[in-house]
Amino acid sequence: MGPAEDGPQPVPHREGGPAKRPLVATQVERPACCPKYHQAIELIGRRWTGAIVSVLLRRQALRFGEIAEAVPELSDRLLSERMKELERYGVVVRTVRPGRPARVEYELTEMGRALAPAVRELERWARRWLA
Amino acid sequence: MGPAEDGPQPVPHREGGPAKRPLVATQVERPACCPKYHQAIELIGRRWTGAIVSVLLRRQALRFGEIAEAVPELSDRLLSERMKELERYGVVVRTVRPGRPARVEYELTEMGRALAPAVRELERWARRWLA
């Protein structure tokens, strides 16, 4: 089941204490994991999905074969699965351009392009910290 | 097999054309997926890992049970696996504080804290784009 079907996850509440209570050493308030962030990272962090988004961010529109070439270790079957998932989320749009043969192109939607700052920051981290 | 064992992945090269050739419609140069970024997203995007890092970013040090409470749908077995993985990468450090019982705490290393901008950007995206 993908994150889309999961819906927001419950955020645990601690009994007692006002909501805006400052975080103190006794840690009466527990940090709760943001369900939307969790959903986002589960989408983008899926095996290969981050790589696909990163590749699409550098171009206007790409054909299936071009994406496959840019992420060479990904099988066509898995790439097709990932593209459908990204389409379902609204991150990617698939366009069939008429012609012989018809040309199928994928590009990021506004929602997908909005991932650029997160991807850039992660790329920066990776360059600095991964050997 | 985790990304740590995978090592950097080969970046495909296109024959012909200088490296700085401008990107044109014929797309002789293909966008190549950054292997380090791929490695980073595969680490952070692993099921639950992003959520764990996000929780740790909000605190100095947390005990196992506190992390478990903040990410309530994660089993202890899986949390333990993820923490070991993050330790292996150098993102998290585990400290045993003497006492009866001994107190085991986890906190982010400098490398782990450096993930803050990427996590913040992804949180921002999630708030804006996920229903």
Coordinates of C-alpha atoms in Angstrom, one line a residue:
Chain A
M1 CA 0.0 0.0 0.0
G2 CA 1.5 3.3 -1.0
P3 CA 1.5 6.5 1.1
A4 CA -1.4 7.9 -0.9
E5 CA -3.7 5.3 0.4
D6 CA -2.4 5.5 3.9
G7 CA -3.7 9.0 4.5
P8 CA -2.4 11.1 7.4
Q9 CA -1.2 9.2 10.4
P10 CA -2.3 9.9 13.9
V11 CA -0.1 12.2 15.9
P12 CA 0.3 11.0 19.5
H13 CA -0.9 13.3 22.2
R14 CA 0.6 13.5 25.7
E15 CA -1.9 14.1 28.4
G16 CA -1.5 17.2 30.6
G17 CA 0.4 20.4 29.9
P18 CA -0.5 23.2 27.6
A19 CA 0.2 22.7 23.9
K20 CA 2.8 25.5 23.8
R21 CA 4.7 24.2 26.8
P22 CA 8.5 24.8 26.1
L23 CA 10.6 21.7 25.5
V24 CA 12.4 21.0 28.8
A25 CA 14.8 18.4 30.1
T26 CA 12.1 16.3 31.7
Q27 CA 10.6 15.8 28.2
V28 CA 6.9 15.7 29.2
E29 CA 6.0 16.6 25.7
R30 CA 7.3 14.1 23.2
P31 CA 8.4 15.1 19.7
A32 CA 5.7 13.8 17.3
C33 CA 6.6 12.9 13.8
C34 CA 4.8 15.1 11.2
P35 CA 2.5 12.8 9.2
K36 CA 2.7 14.9 6.0
Y37 CA 6.5 14.9 6.1
H38 CA 6.5 11.2 6.7
Q39 CA 4.2 10.8 3.6
A40 CA 6.5 13.0 1.5
I41 CA 9.7 11.1 2.5
E42 CA 8.0 7.8 1.8
L43 CA 7.1 8.9 -1.6
I44 CA 10.3 10.6 -2.6
G45 CA 12.5 8.2 -0.8
R46 CA 11.1 5.1 -2.5
R47 CA 13.8 3.2 -4.2
W48 CA 14.7 5.2 -7.4
T49 CA 11.9 7.8 -7.1
G50 CA 14.3 10.4 -5.8
A51 CA 16.7 9.7 -8.6
I52 CA 13.9 10.0 -11.2
V53 CA 12.7 13.3 -9.8
S54 CA 16.2 14.7 -9.7
V55 CA 16.7 13.8 -13.4
L56 CA 13.3 15.4 -14.4
L57 CA 14.2 18.6 -12.5
R58 CA 17.0 19.2 -14.9
R59 CA 14.9 19.0 -18.0
Q60 CA 11.6 20.3 -19.4
A61 CA 10.3 16.9 -20.6
L62 CA 11.8 13.5 -21.1
R63 CA 10.9 10.4 -22.9
F64 CA 10.7 7.1 -21.0
G65 CA 13.9 5.9 -22.7
E66 CA 15.8 9.0 -21.7
I67 CA 14.8 8.6 -18.1
A68 CA 15.9 5.0 -18.3
E69 CA 19.2 6.0 -19.7
A70 CA 19.8 8.6 -17.0
V71 CA 19.1 6.1 -14.2
P72 CA 20.8 3.1 -15.8
E73 CA 20.4 0.5 -13.0
L74 CA 16.7 0.7 -13.0
S75 CA 14.7 -1.9 -15.0
D76 CA 12.1 -0.8 -17.4
R77 CA 9.4 -2.6 -15.4
L78 CA 10.3 -0.8 -12.2
L79 CA 10.7 2.6 -14.0
S80 CA 7.2 2.2 -15.4
E81 CA 5.9 1.4 -11.9
R82 CA 7.6 4.5 -10.4
M83 CA 6.3 6.8 -13.2
K84 CA 2.7 5.6 -12.7
E85 CA 3.1 6.2 -9.0
L86 CA 4.4 9.7 -9.5
E87 CA 1.6 10.4 -12.0
R88 CA -0.9 9.2 -9.4
Y89 CA 0.5 11.6 -6.8
G90 CA 0.4 14.5 -9.3
V91 CA 4.1 15.0 -9.3
V92 CA 4.6 14.0 -12.9
V93 CA 2.4 14.5 -16.0
R94 CA 2.5 12.2 -19.0
T95 CA 1.9 13.7 -22.4
V96 CA 1.3 11.8 -25.6
R97 CA 2.5 13.9 -28.6
P98 CA 0.9 12.8 -31.9
G99 CA 3.1 11.5 -34.7
R100 CA 4.4 8.3 -36.1
P101 CA 5.4 6.9 -33.7
A102 CA 3.6 8.9 -31.0
R103 CA 6.0 10.4 -28.6
V104 CA 5.3 9.9 -24.9
E105 CA 6.9 12.5 -22.6
Y106 CA 7.0 12.9 -18.9
E107 CA 7.5 16.2 -17.1
L108 CA 7.1 17.5 -13.6
T109 CA 4.0 19.3 -12.6
E110 CA 4.1 22.5 -10.5
M111 CA 3.9 20.2 -7.4
G112 CA 6.9 18.2 -8.8
R113 CA 9.0 21.2 -9.6
A114 CA 8.3 22.5 -6.1
L115 CA 10.5 19.6 -4.9
A116 CA 13.6 21.4 -6.3
P117 CA 14.7 23.1 -3.0
A118 CA 14.5 19.8 -1.0
V119 CA 16.3 17.9 -3.8
R120 CA 19.0 20.6 -4.0
E121 CA 19.6 20.5 -0.2
L122 CA 19.8 16.8 -0.2
E123 CA 22.3 16.9 -3.1
R124 CA 24.4 19.4 -1.2
W125 CA 24.4 17.2 1.9
A126 CA 25.3 14.2 -0.2
R127 CA 28.3 16.0 -1.8
R128 CA 29.5 17.1 1.6
W129 CA 29.0 14.0 3.6
L130 CA 29.0 10.9 1.4
A131 CA 32.4 9.6 0.4
Chain B
M1 CA 21.7 -4.7 0.5
G2 CA 21.9 -1.1 1.9
P3 CA 23.2 1.8 0.0
A4 CA 26.4 1.7 2.1
E5 CA 27.4 -1.6 0.5
D6 CA 26.4 -0.5 -3.0
G7 CA 29.1 2.2 -3.3
P8 CA 28.9 4.9 -5.8
Q9 CA 27.1 4.0 -9.0
P10 CA 28.5 4.5 -12.5
V11 CA 27.4 7.7 -14.3
P12 CA 26.6 7.0 -17.9
H13 CA 28.7 8.9 -20.5
R14 CA 27.6 9.9 -23.9
E15 CA 30.1 9.7 -26.7
G16 CA 30.9 12.8 -28.7
G17 CA 30.3 16.5 -27.9
P18 CA 32.2 18.6 -25.4
A19 CA 31.2 18.3 -21.8
K20 CA 29.9 21.9 -21.6
R21 CA 27.7 21.5 -24.7
P22 CA 24.4 23.4 -24.1
L23 CA 21.3 21.4 -23.5
V24 CA 19.4 21.5 -26.8
A25 CA 16.3 19.9 -28.2
T26 CA 18.1 17.0 -29.7
Q27 CA 19.4 16.0 -26.3
V28 CA 22.6 14.5 -27.3
E29 CA 23.8 14.9 -23.7
R30 CA 21.6 12.9 -21.4
P31 CA 21.0 14.1 -17.8
A32 CA 22.9 11.6 -15.5
C33 CA 21.6 10.8 -12.1
C34 CA 24.1 11.9 -9.3
P35 CA 25.2 8.7 -7.6
K36 CA 25.8 10.5 -4.2
Y37 CA 22.3 12.0 -4.2
H38 CA 20.9 8.7 -5.1
Q39 CA 22.7 7.1 -2.1
A40 CA 21.5 9.9 0.2
I41 CA 17.9 9.6 -0.9
E42 CA 18.0 5.8 -0.5
L43 CA 19.3 6.2 3.0
I44 CA 17.0 9.0 4.2
G45 CA 14.1 7.7 2.2
R46 CA 14.1 4.3 3.6
R47 CA 10.8 3.4 5.3
W48 CA 10.8 5.3 8.6
T49 CA 14.3 6.6 8.4
G50 CA 13.2 10.1 7.4
A51 CA 10.7 10.2 10.2
I52 CA 13.4 9.1 12.8
V53 CA 15.8 11.8 11.6
S54 CA 13.1 14.4 11.7
V55 CA 12.3 13.5 15.3
L56 CA 16.0 13.5 16.3
L57 CA 16.5 16.9 14.7
R58 CA 14.1 18.4 17.2
R59 CA 16.0 17.2 20.3
Q60 CA 19.4 16.9 21.7
A61 CA 19.3 13.2 22.6
L62 CA 16.5 10.7 22.9
R63 CA 16.1 7.3 24.3
F64 CA 14.9 4.4 22.3
G65 CA 11.5 4.4 23.9
E66 CA 11.1 8.1 23.2
I67 CA 11.8 7.7 19.5
A68 CA 9.4 4.7 19.4
E69 CA 6.8 6.9 21.0
A70 CA 7.3 9.7 18.5
V71 CA 7.0 7.3 15.5
P72 CA 4.2 5.2 16.9
E73 CA 3.5 2.9 13.9
L74 CA 7.1 1.6 13.8
S75 CA 7.8 -1.7 15.5
D76 CA 10.7 -2.0 18.0
R77 CA 12.4 -4.5 15.8
L78 CA 12.3 -2.2 12.8
L79 CA 13.3 0.9 14.8
S80 CA 16.3 -1.0 16.2
E81 CA 17.3 -2.0 12.6
R82 CA 17.0 1.6 11.4
M83 CA 19.0 3.0 14.3
K84 CA 21.8 0.5 13.6
E85 CA 21.8 1.5 10.0
L86 CA 21.9 5.2 10.9
E87 CA 24.8 4.5 13.3
R88 CA 26.7 2.6 10.6
Y89 CA 26.3 5.6 8.3
G90 CA 27.6 8.0 11.0
V91 CA 24.3 9.9 11.0
V92 CA 23.5 8.9 14.6
V93 CA 25.6 8.2 17.7
R94 CA 24.5 5.9 20.5
T95 CA 25.7 6.7 24.0
V96 CA 25.4 4.5 27.1
R97 CA 25.1 6.7 30.2
P98 CA 26.1 4.8 33.3
G99 CA 23.5 4.3 36.0
R100 CA 21.0 1.7 37.2
P101 CA 19.6 1.0 34.8
A102 CA 22.1 2.3 32.2
R103 CA 20.5 5.0 30.0
V104 CA 21.0 4.5 26.2
E105 CA 20.6 7.6 24.2
Y106 CA 20.7 8.4 20.5
E107 CA 21.6 11.7 19.0
L108 CA 22.5 13.1 15.6
T109 CA 26.1 13.6 14.7
E110 CA 27.3 16.7 12.9
M111 CA 26.6 14.7 9.6
G112 CA 23.1 14.0 10.9
R113 CA 22.4 17.5 12.0
A114 CA 23.5 18.7 8.6
L115 CA 20.4 17.1 7.2
A116 CA 18.3 19.8 8.7
P117 CA 17.9 22.1 5.6
A118 CA 16.9 19.1 3.4
V119 CA 14.4 17.9 6.0
R120 CA 13.0 21.4 6.5
E121 CA 12.5 21.9 2.7
L122 CA 10.8 18.5 2.4
E123 CA 8.5 19.4 5.4
R124 CA 7.7 22.7 3.7
W125 CA 6.8 20.9 0.5
A126 CA 4.7 18.3 2.3
R127 CA 2.7 21.0 4.1
R128 CA 2.1 22.9 0.9
W129 CA 1.3 19.9 -1.4
L130 CA 0.0 17.0 0.5
A131 CA -3.6 17.0 1.4

